[in-house]
Structure formats: C-alpha cells, structure tokens
Amino acid sequence: MTSVAQILNSIDKGDPRAAGELLPLVYTELRRLAAQRLAQEAPGQTLEATALVHEAYLRLVDVAQAPQWNSRGHFFAAAAEAMRRILIDRARRKRRPKHGGDRKRIDLDEALSVVDPREDLLALDEALGQLALQEPAKAELVKLRYFAGLSLEEAAACLNISPATAKRYWSVARAWLFSALVPDA
C-alpha cells in the first residue's frame, strides 16, 4: 500500500493529522491537474492553478463527514471533479450581471488605436488634464507609464509609492481615462 493510500485510509478513520500529511504528497499531481483544467479555459481566466488546487483540496478534505476513497485514483478523480465544480461556479458567477457578465472587456490601448493617433493624443491629453485636476498622482503615473515608457515598478519608484499602490492607481486611471475617451462604451 502506498503512503498516499495509507494516509487516505487514516483520513477515512478520522485521523485529524492525516489531511495535513496528504497535501505535500499529492500537491504536484494536483497542480498539474489544475494547470490542465485552466489551460482549457477561455483566455482572461483570473484563477491560478495554485488557488484552484488549494480550494479543491479544502473541498475534499475539510468536510464534516470524511469521504471514503477507495484508492489513489479515486482521490484524484474526486479532486478533478472538485476543480471542475469550482470552475463552473466561477463561470456562472462571472455571467451574472452583478459581476459584469453583460459587459464586454475592451483594452484601453486597443480603444486608443481605433482613431487617428493625433486625435487620440489630443483627446488623451485633454482627459489626462481632467484626471490631473481630480487625481494628480494617478495622472502622473499615467504620464510616466504612457509617455515615458516606464514599467509599473519604475514609475512607482519615481512617485515614491509602493508597486501595489501603483498597480491600483494604474487600474483606476485606465478605467477613468477609458470612460472619458470612449463615453458610449
């Protein structure tokens, strides 16, 4: 009997430490399964393989009544099913209007490339001026990224803010500029 099968047996018998011993033994295989599942998903998936493995593992092991696994294969089949259910739940959630399911994602750079570049630049400058009146730090970040070509980390260093803050500012600024530049979207 393999060590995984022994641990699965211990879980069946109610040993509270057995669940903690199982994850290190099966993590690599679960991660591979998760990566395969996510590779089949549509582009733009925000769930990473690691998060999927952890959520599936919790669903398998952290239940009121210990499941009965007959073998290692049975455990991995249950893990694959748990991953499938998690992905389906997330897909259903994303489709709901409350979570933006009725909206289409448009990249700001893509939206800017639709019109004549000179008109875009003038419109961007005007919108950036309006943003600077409301949110000067965010406008400065956009200037550093868009016009100076700095990375997010380099721009954060120039502004003396953390990269995490710069990332949040960048997201807000892009959304604000997009709504200013493409008002009917």
PDB file of C-alpha atoms in Angstrom:
ATOM      1  CA  MET A   1       0.000   0.000   0.000  1.00  0.00           C
ATOM      2  CA  THR A   2       1.450   3.382  -0.992  1.00  0.00           C
ATOM      3  CA  SER A   3       1.871   6.207   1.505  1.00  0.00           C
ATOM      4  CA  VAL A   4      -0.962   8.144  -0.182  1.00  0.00           C
ATOM      5  CA  ALA A   5      -3.274   5.172   0.187  1.00  0.00           C
ATOM      6  CA  GLN A   6      -2.235   4.827   3.849  1.00  0.00           C
ATOM      7  CA  ILE A   7      -2.963   8.493   4.508  1.00  0.00           C
ATOM      8  CA  LEU A   8      -6.293   8.229   2.712  1.00  0.00           C
ATOM      9  CA  ASN A   9      -7.063   5.265   4.977  1.00  0.00           C
ATOM     10  CA  SER A  10      -6.158   7.350   8.027  1.00  0.00           C
ATOM     11  CA  ILE A  11      -8.423  10.174   6.848  1.00  0.00           C
ATOM     12  CA  ASP A  12     -11.252   7.649   6.457  1.00  0.00           C
ATOM     13  CA  LYS A  13     -10.674   6.546  10.051  1.00  0.00           C
ATOM     14  CA  GLY A  14     -10.886  10.160  11.266  1.00  0.00           C
ATOM     15  CA  ASP A  15      -7.208  10.930  11.981  1.00  0.00           C
ATOM     16  CA  PRO A  16      -7.071  14.763  12.119  1.00  0.00           C
ATOM     17  CA  ARG A  17      -3.343  14.929  11.219  1.00  0.00           C
ATOM     18  CA  ALA A  18      -3.664  12.776   8.114  1.00  0.00           C
ATOM     19  CA  ALA A  19      -5.149  15.570   5.968  1.00  0.00           C
ATOM     20  CA  GLY A  20      -2.095  17.728   6.631  1.00  0.00           C
ATOM     21  CA  GLU A  21       0.225  14.900   5.608  1.00  0.00           C
ATOM     22  CA  LEU A  22      -1.643  14.270   2.358  1.00  0.00           C
ATOM     23  CA  LEU A  23      -1.189  17.614   0.606  1.00  0.00           C
ATOM     24  CA  PRO A  24       2.626  17.521   0.312  1.00  0.00           C
ATOM     25  CA  LEU A  25       2.422  14.062  -1.249  1.00  0.00           C
ATOM     26  CA  VAL A  26      -0.210  14.890  -3.862  1.00  0.00           C
ATOM     27  CA  TYR A  27       0.395  18.610  -4.429  1.00  0.00           C
ATOM     28  CA  THR A  28       2.491  18.273  -7.601  1.00  0.00           C
ATOM     29  CA  GLU A  29      -0.029  15.995  -9.266  1.00  0.00           C
ATOM     30  CA  LEU A  30      -2.974  18.180  -8.196  1.00  0.00           C
ATOM     31  CA  ARG A  31      -1.155  21.253  -9.510  1.00  0.00           C
ATOM     32  CA  ARG A  32      -0.618  19.525 -12.861  1.00  0.00           C
ATOM     33  CA  LEU A  33      -4.320  18.594 -12.986  1.00  0.00           C
ATOM     34  CA  ALA A  34      -5.286  22.185 -12.165  1.00  0.00           C
ATOM     35  CA  ALA A  35      -2.975  23.589 -14.835  1.00  0.00           C
ATOM     36  CA  GLN A  36      -4.508  21.242 -17.410  1.00  0.00           C
ATOM     37  CA  ARG A  37      -8.016  22.330 -16.421  1.00  0.00           C
ATOM     38  CA  LEU A  38      -7.129  26.009 -16.593  1.00  0.00           C
ATOM     39  CA  ALA A  39      -5.442  25.577 -19.973  1.00  0.00           C
ATOM     40  CA  GLN A  40      -8.833  24.544 -21.370  1.00  0.00           C
ATOM     41  CA  GLU A  41     -10.490  27.715 -20.051  1.00  0.00           C
ATOM     42  CA  ALA A  42     -11.114  30.841 -22.088  1.00  0.00           C
ATOM     43  CA  PRO A  43      -8.339  33.473 -22.111  1.00  0.00           C
ATOM     44  CA  GLY A  44      -8.541  36.008 -19.325  1.00  0.00           C
ATOM     45  CA  GLN A  45      -9.044  33.457 -16.571  1.00  0.00           C
ATOM     46  CA  THR A  46      -8.080  35.083 -13.271  1.00  0.00           C
ATOM     47  CA  LEU A  47      -7.927  31.911 -11.213  1.00  0.00           C
ATOM     48  CA  GLU A  48      -4.439  30.449 -10.941  1.00  0.00           C
ATOM     49  CA  ALA A  49      -3.593  26.764 -10.671  1.00  0.00           C
ATOM     50  CA  THR A  50      -2.312  27.128  -7.107  1.00  0.00           C
ATOM     51  CA  ALA A  51      -5.550  28.731  -5.904  1.00  0.00           C
ATOM     52  CA  LEU A  52      -7.584  26.088  -7.700  1.00  0.00           C
ATOM     53  CA  VAL A  53      -5.586  23.287  -6.035  1.00  0.00           C
ATOM     54  CA  HIS A  54      -5.991  24.816  -2.592  1.00  0.00           C
ATOM     55  CA  GLU A  55      -9.727  25.362  -2.967  1.00  0.00           C
ATOM     56  CA  ALA A  56     -10.276  21.860  -4.353  1.00  0.00           C
ATOM     57  CA  TYR A  57      -8.174  20.325  -1.579  1.00  0.00           C
ATOM     58  CA  LEU A  58     -10.210  22.132   1.058  1.00  0.00           C
ATOM     59  CA  ARG A  59     -13.420  20.888  -0.515  1.00  0.00           C
ATOM     60  CA  LEU A  60     -12.093  17.332  -0.471  1.00  0.00           C
ATOM     61  CA  VAL A  61     -10.595  17.152   2.998  1.00  0.00           C
ATOM     62  CA  ASP A  62     -12.260  19.852   5.091  1.00  0.00           C
ATOM     63  CA  VAL A  63     -15.763  18.387   5.258  1.00  0.00           C
ATOM     64  CA  ALA A  64     -17.912  17.360   8.224  1.00  0.00           C
ATOM     65  CA  GLN A  65     -18.038  13.701   7.192  1.00  0.00           C
ATOM     66  CA  ALA A  66     -14.789  12.178   5.924  1.00  0.00           C
ATOM     67  CA  PRO A  67     -15.186  10.879   2.360  1.00  0.00           C
ATOM     68  CA  GLN A  68     -14.392   7.274   1.570  1.00  0.00           C
ATOM     69  CA  TRP A  69     -11.709   6.997  -1.104  1.00  0.00           C
ATOM     70  CA  ASN A  70     -11.067   3.508  -2.411  1.00  0.00           C
ATOM     71  CA  SER A  71      -7.717   4.311  -3.980  1.00  0.00           C
ATOM     72  CA  ARG A  72      -5.310   6.956  -5.097  1.00  0.00           C
ATOM     73  CA  GLY A  73      -7.125   7.110  -8.438  1.00  0.00           C
ATOM     74  CA  HIS A  74     -10.447   7.634  -6.681  1.00  0.00           C
ATOM     75  CA  PHE A  75      -8.944  10.560  -4.735  1.00  0.00           C
ATOM     76  CA  PHE A  76      -7.623  12.192  -7.923  1.00  0.00           C
ATOM     77  CA  ALA A  77     -10.937  11.660  -9.694  1.00  0.00           C
ATOM     78  CA  ALA A  78     -12.644  13.411  -6.786  1.00  0.00           C
ATOM     79  CA  ALA A  79     -10.061  16.209  -6.979  1.00  0.00           C
ATOM     80  CA  ALA A  80     -10.680  16.652 -10.705  1.00  0.00           C
ATOM     81  CA  GLU A  81     -14.429  16.790 -10.084  1.00  0.00           C
ATOM     82  CA  ALA A  82     -13.954  19.376  -7.321  1.00  0.00           C
ATOM     83  CA  MET A  83     -11.856  21.507  -9.696  1.00  0.00           C
ATOM     84  CA  ARG A  84     -14.493  21.223 -12.391  1.00  0.00           C
ATOM     85  CA  ARG A  85     -17.204  22.357  -9.994  1.00  0.00           C
ATOM     86  CA  ILE A  86     -15.122  25.300  -8.807  1.00  0.00           C
ATOM     87  CA  LEU A  87     -14.522  26.436 -12.397  1.00  0.00           C
ATOM     88  CA  ILE A  88     -18.204  26.061 -13.277  1.00  0.00           C
ATOM     89  CA  ASP A  89     -19.255  28.028 -10.186  1.00  0.00           C
ATOM     90  CA  ARG A  90     -16.834  30.818 -11.124  1.00  0.00           C
ATOM     91  CA  ALA A  91     -18.042  30.860 -14.737  1.00  0.00           C
ATOM     92  CA  ARG A  92     -21.673  31.110 -13.619  1.00  0.00           C
ATOM     93  CA  ARG A  93     -20.784  33.901 -11.214  1.00  0.00           C
ATOM     94  CA  LYS A  94     -18.972  35.857 -13.950  1.00  0.00           C
ATOM     95  CA  ARG A  95     -22.016  35.624 -16.232  1.00  0.00           C
ATOM     96  CA  ARG A  96     -24.282  37.327 -13.718  1.00  0.00           C
ATOM     97  CA  PRO A  97     -24.990  40.993 -14.482  1.00  0.00           C
ATOM     98  CA  LYS A  98     -23.946  41.881 -10.939  1.00  0.00           C
ATOM     99  CA  HIS A  99     -20.429  40.704 -11.767  1.00  0.00           C
ATOM    100  CA  GLY A 100     -20.211  42.304 -15.206  1.00  0.00           C
ATOM    101  CA  GLY A 101     -21.480  39.348 -17.237  1.00  0.00           C
ATOM    102  CA  ASP A 102     -23.431  41.632 -19.544  1.00  0.00           C
ATOM    103  CA  ARG A 103     -20.382  43.780 -20.351  1.00  0.00           C
ATOM    104  CA  LYS A 104     -17.592  43.331 -22.834  1.00  0.00           C
ATOM    105  CA  ARG A 105     -13.963  43.961 -21.863  1.00  0.00           C
ATOM    106  CA  ILE A 106     -12.132  46.446 -24.050  1.00  0.00           C
ATOM    107  CA  ASP A 107      -8.465  47.207 -23.612  1.00  0.00           C
ATOM    108  CA  LEU A 108      -7.608  50.905 -23.343  1.00  0.00           C
ATOM    109  CA  ASP A 109      -4.680  50.571 -25.752  1.00  0.00           C
ATOM    110  CA  GLU A 110      -6.968  48.800 -28.231  1.00  0.00           C
ATOM    111  CA  ALA A 111      -9.600  51.512 -27.910  1.00  0.00           C
ATOM    112  CA  LEU A 112      -6.999  54.212 -28.495  1.00  0.00           C
ATOM    113  CA  SER A 113      -5.777  52.544 -31.677  1.00  0.00           C
ATOM    114  CA  VAL A 114      -9.187  52.809 -33.387  1.00  0.00           C
ATOM    115  CA  VAL A 115      -8.997  56.533 -34.160  1.00  0.00           C
ATOM    116  CA  ASP A 116      -6.321  58.692 -35.790  1.00  0.00           C
ATOM    117  CA  PRO A 117      -3.264  58.726 -33.464  1.00  0.00           C
ATOM    118  CA  ARG A 118      -3.045  62.546 -33.408  1.00  0.00           C
ATOM    119  CA  GLU A 119      -6.698  62.854 -32.394  1.00  0.00           C
ATOM    120  CA  ASP A 120      -6.144  60.199 -29.750  1.00  0.00           C
ATOM    121  CA  LEU A 121      -3.162  62.054 -28.376  1.00  0.00           C
ATOM    122  CA  LEU A 122      -5.120  65.296 -28.121  1.00  0.00           C
ATOM    123  CA  ALA A 123      -8.084  63.550 -26.543  1.00  0.00           C
ATOM    124  CA  LEU A 124      -5.779  61.703 -24.170  1.00  0.00           C
ATOM    125  CA  ASP A 125      -4.054  64.939 -23.209  1.00  0.00           C
ATOM    126  CA  GLU A 126      -7.379  66.623 -22.506  1.00  0.00           C
ATOM    127  CA  ALA A 127      -8.622  63.645 -20.477  1.00  0.00           C
ATOM    128  CA  LEU A 128      -5.302  63.480 -18.639  1.00  0.00           C
ATOM    129  CA  GLY A 129      -5.661  67.155 -17.738  1.00  0.00           C
ATOM    130  CA  GLN A 130      -9.106  66.464 -16.276  1.00  0.00           C
ATOM    131  CA  LEU A 131      -7.746  63.474 -14.367  1.00  0.00           C
ATOM    132  CA  ALA A 132      -4.876  65.593 -13.009  1.00  0.00           C
ATOM    133  CA  LEU A 133      -7.393  68.037 -11.508  1.00  0.00           C
ATOM    134  CA  GLN A 134      -9.114  65.222  -9.612  1.00  0.00           C
ATOM    135  CA  GLU A 135      -6.315  62.706  -9.038  1.00  0.00           C
ATOM    136  CA  PRO A 136      -2.849  64.243  -9.600  1.00  0.00           C
ATOM    137  CA  ALA A 137      -0.871  61.160  -8.506  1.00  0.00           C
ATOM    138  CA  LYS A 138      -2.788  58.891 -10.871  1.00  0.00           C
ATOM    139  CA  ALA A 139      -2.333  61.330 -13.746  1.00  0.00           C
ATOM    140  CA  GLU A 140       1.395  61.486 -13.037  1.00  0.00           C
ATOM    141  CA  LEU A 141       1.558  57.695 -13.065  1.00  0.00           C
ATOM    142  CA  VAL A 142      -0.145  57.602 -16.469  1.00  0.00           C
ATOM    143  CA  LYS A 143       2.348  60.143 -17.832  1.00  0.00           C
ATOM    144  CA  LEU A 144       5.275  58.084 -16.593  1.00  0.00           C
ATOM    145  CA  ARG A 145       3.890  54.847 -17.988  1.00  0.00           C
ATOM    146  CA  TYR A 146       2.364  56.040 -21.257  1.00  0.00           C
ATOM    147  CA  PHE A 147       4.704  58.819 -22.319  1.00  0.00           C
ATOM    148  CA  ALA A 148       7.989  57.892 -20.608  1.00  0.00           C
ATOM    149  CA  GLY A 149       7.529  54.154 -21.145  1.00  0.00           C
ATOM    150  CA  LEU A 150       8.408  53.244 -17.564  1.00  0.00           C
ATOM    151  CA  SER A 151       7.348  49.942 -16.070  1.00  0.00           C
ATOM    152  CA  LEU A 152       4.904  49.930 -13.192  1.00  0.00           C
ATOM    153  CA  GLU A 153       7.731  49.322 -10.711  1.00  0.00           C
ATOM    154  CA  GLU A 154       9.900  52.123 -12.161  1.00  0.00           C
ATOM    155  CA  ALA A 155       7.005  54.573 -12.112  1.00  0.00           C
ATOM    156  CA  ALA A 156       6.194  53.602  -8.514  1.00  0.00           C
ATOM    157  CA  ALA A 157       9.787  54.310  -7.514  1.00  0.00           C
ATOM    158  CA  CYS A 158       9.661  57.721  -9.226  1.00  0.00           C
ATOM    159  CA  LEU A 159       6.469  58.612  -7.360  1.00  0.00           C
ATOM    160  CA  ASN A 160       7.694  57.156  -4.042  1.00  0.00           C
ATOM    161  CA  ILE A 161       4.739  54.791  -3.782  1.00  0.00           C
ATOM    162  CA  SER A 162       4.643  51.026  -3.436  1.00  0.00           C
ATOM    163  CA  PRO A 163       4.232  48.862  -6.555  1.00  0.00           C
ATOM    164  CA  ALA A 164       0.907  47.619  -5.156  1.00  0.00           C
ATOM    165  CA  THR A 165      -0.365  51.180  -4.833  1.00  0.00           C
ATOM    166  CA  ALA A 166       0.911  51.965  -8.315  1.00  0.00           C
ATOM    167  CA  LYS A 167      -0.966  48.945  -9.664  1.00  0.00           C
ATOM    168  CA  ARG A 168      -4.200  50.125  -8.039  1.00  0.00           C
ATOM    169  CA  TYR A 169      -3.665  53.686  -9.298  1.00  0.00           C
ATOM    170  CA  TRP A 170      -2.965  52.361 -12.794  1.00  0.00           C
ATOM    171  CA  SER A 171      -6.165  50.306 -12.840  1.00  0.00           C
ATOM    172  CA  VAL A 172      -8.280  53.240 -11.669  1.00  0.00           C
ATOM    173  CA  ALA A 173      -6.596  55.706 -14.029  1.00  0.00           C
ATOM    174  CA  ARG A 174      -7.015  53.421 -17.039  1.00  0.00           C
ATOM    175  CA  ALA A 175     -10.694  52.889 -16.262  1.00  0.00           C
ATOM    176  CA  TRP A 176     -11.221  56.616 -15.749  1.00  0.00           C
ATOM    177  CA  LEU A 177      -9.427  57.517 -18.973  1.00  0.00           C
ATOM    178  CA  PHE A 178     -11.269  54.840 -20.898  1.00  0.00           C
ATOM    179  CA  SER A 179     -14.634  56.191 -19.767  1.00  0.00           C
ATOM    180  CA  ALA A 180     -13.512  59.721 -20.667  1.00  0.00           C
ATOM    181  CA  LEU A 181     -12.194  58.707 -24.104  1.00  0.00           C
ATOM    182  CA  VAL A 182     -14.924  56.250 -25.073  1.00  0.00           C
ATOM    183  CA  PRO A 183     -18.078  57.652 -23.429  1.00  0.00           C
ATOM    184  CA  ASP A 184     -20.538  55.338 -25.232  1.00  0.00           C
ATOM    185  CA  ALA A 185     -18.768  52.069 -24.234  1.00  0.00           C
TER     186      ALA A 185
END
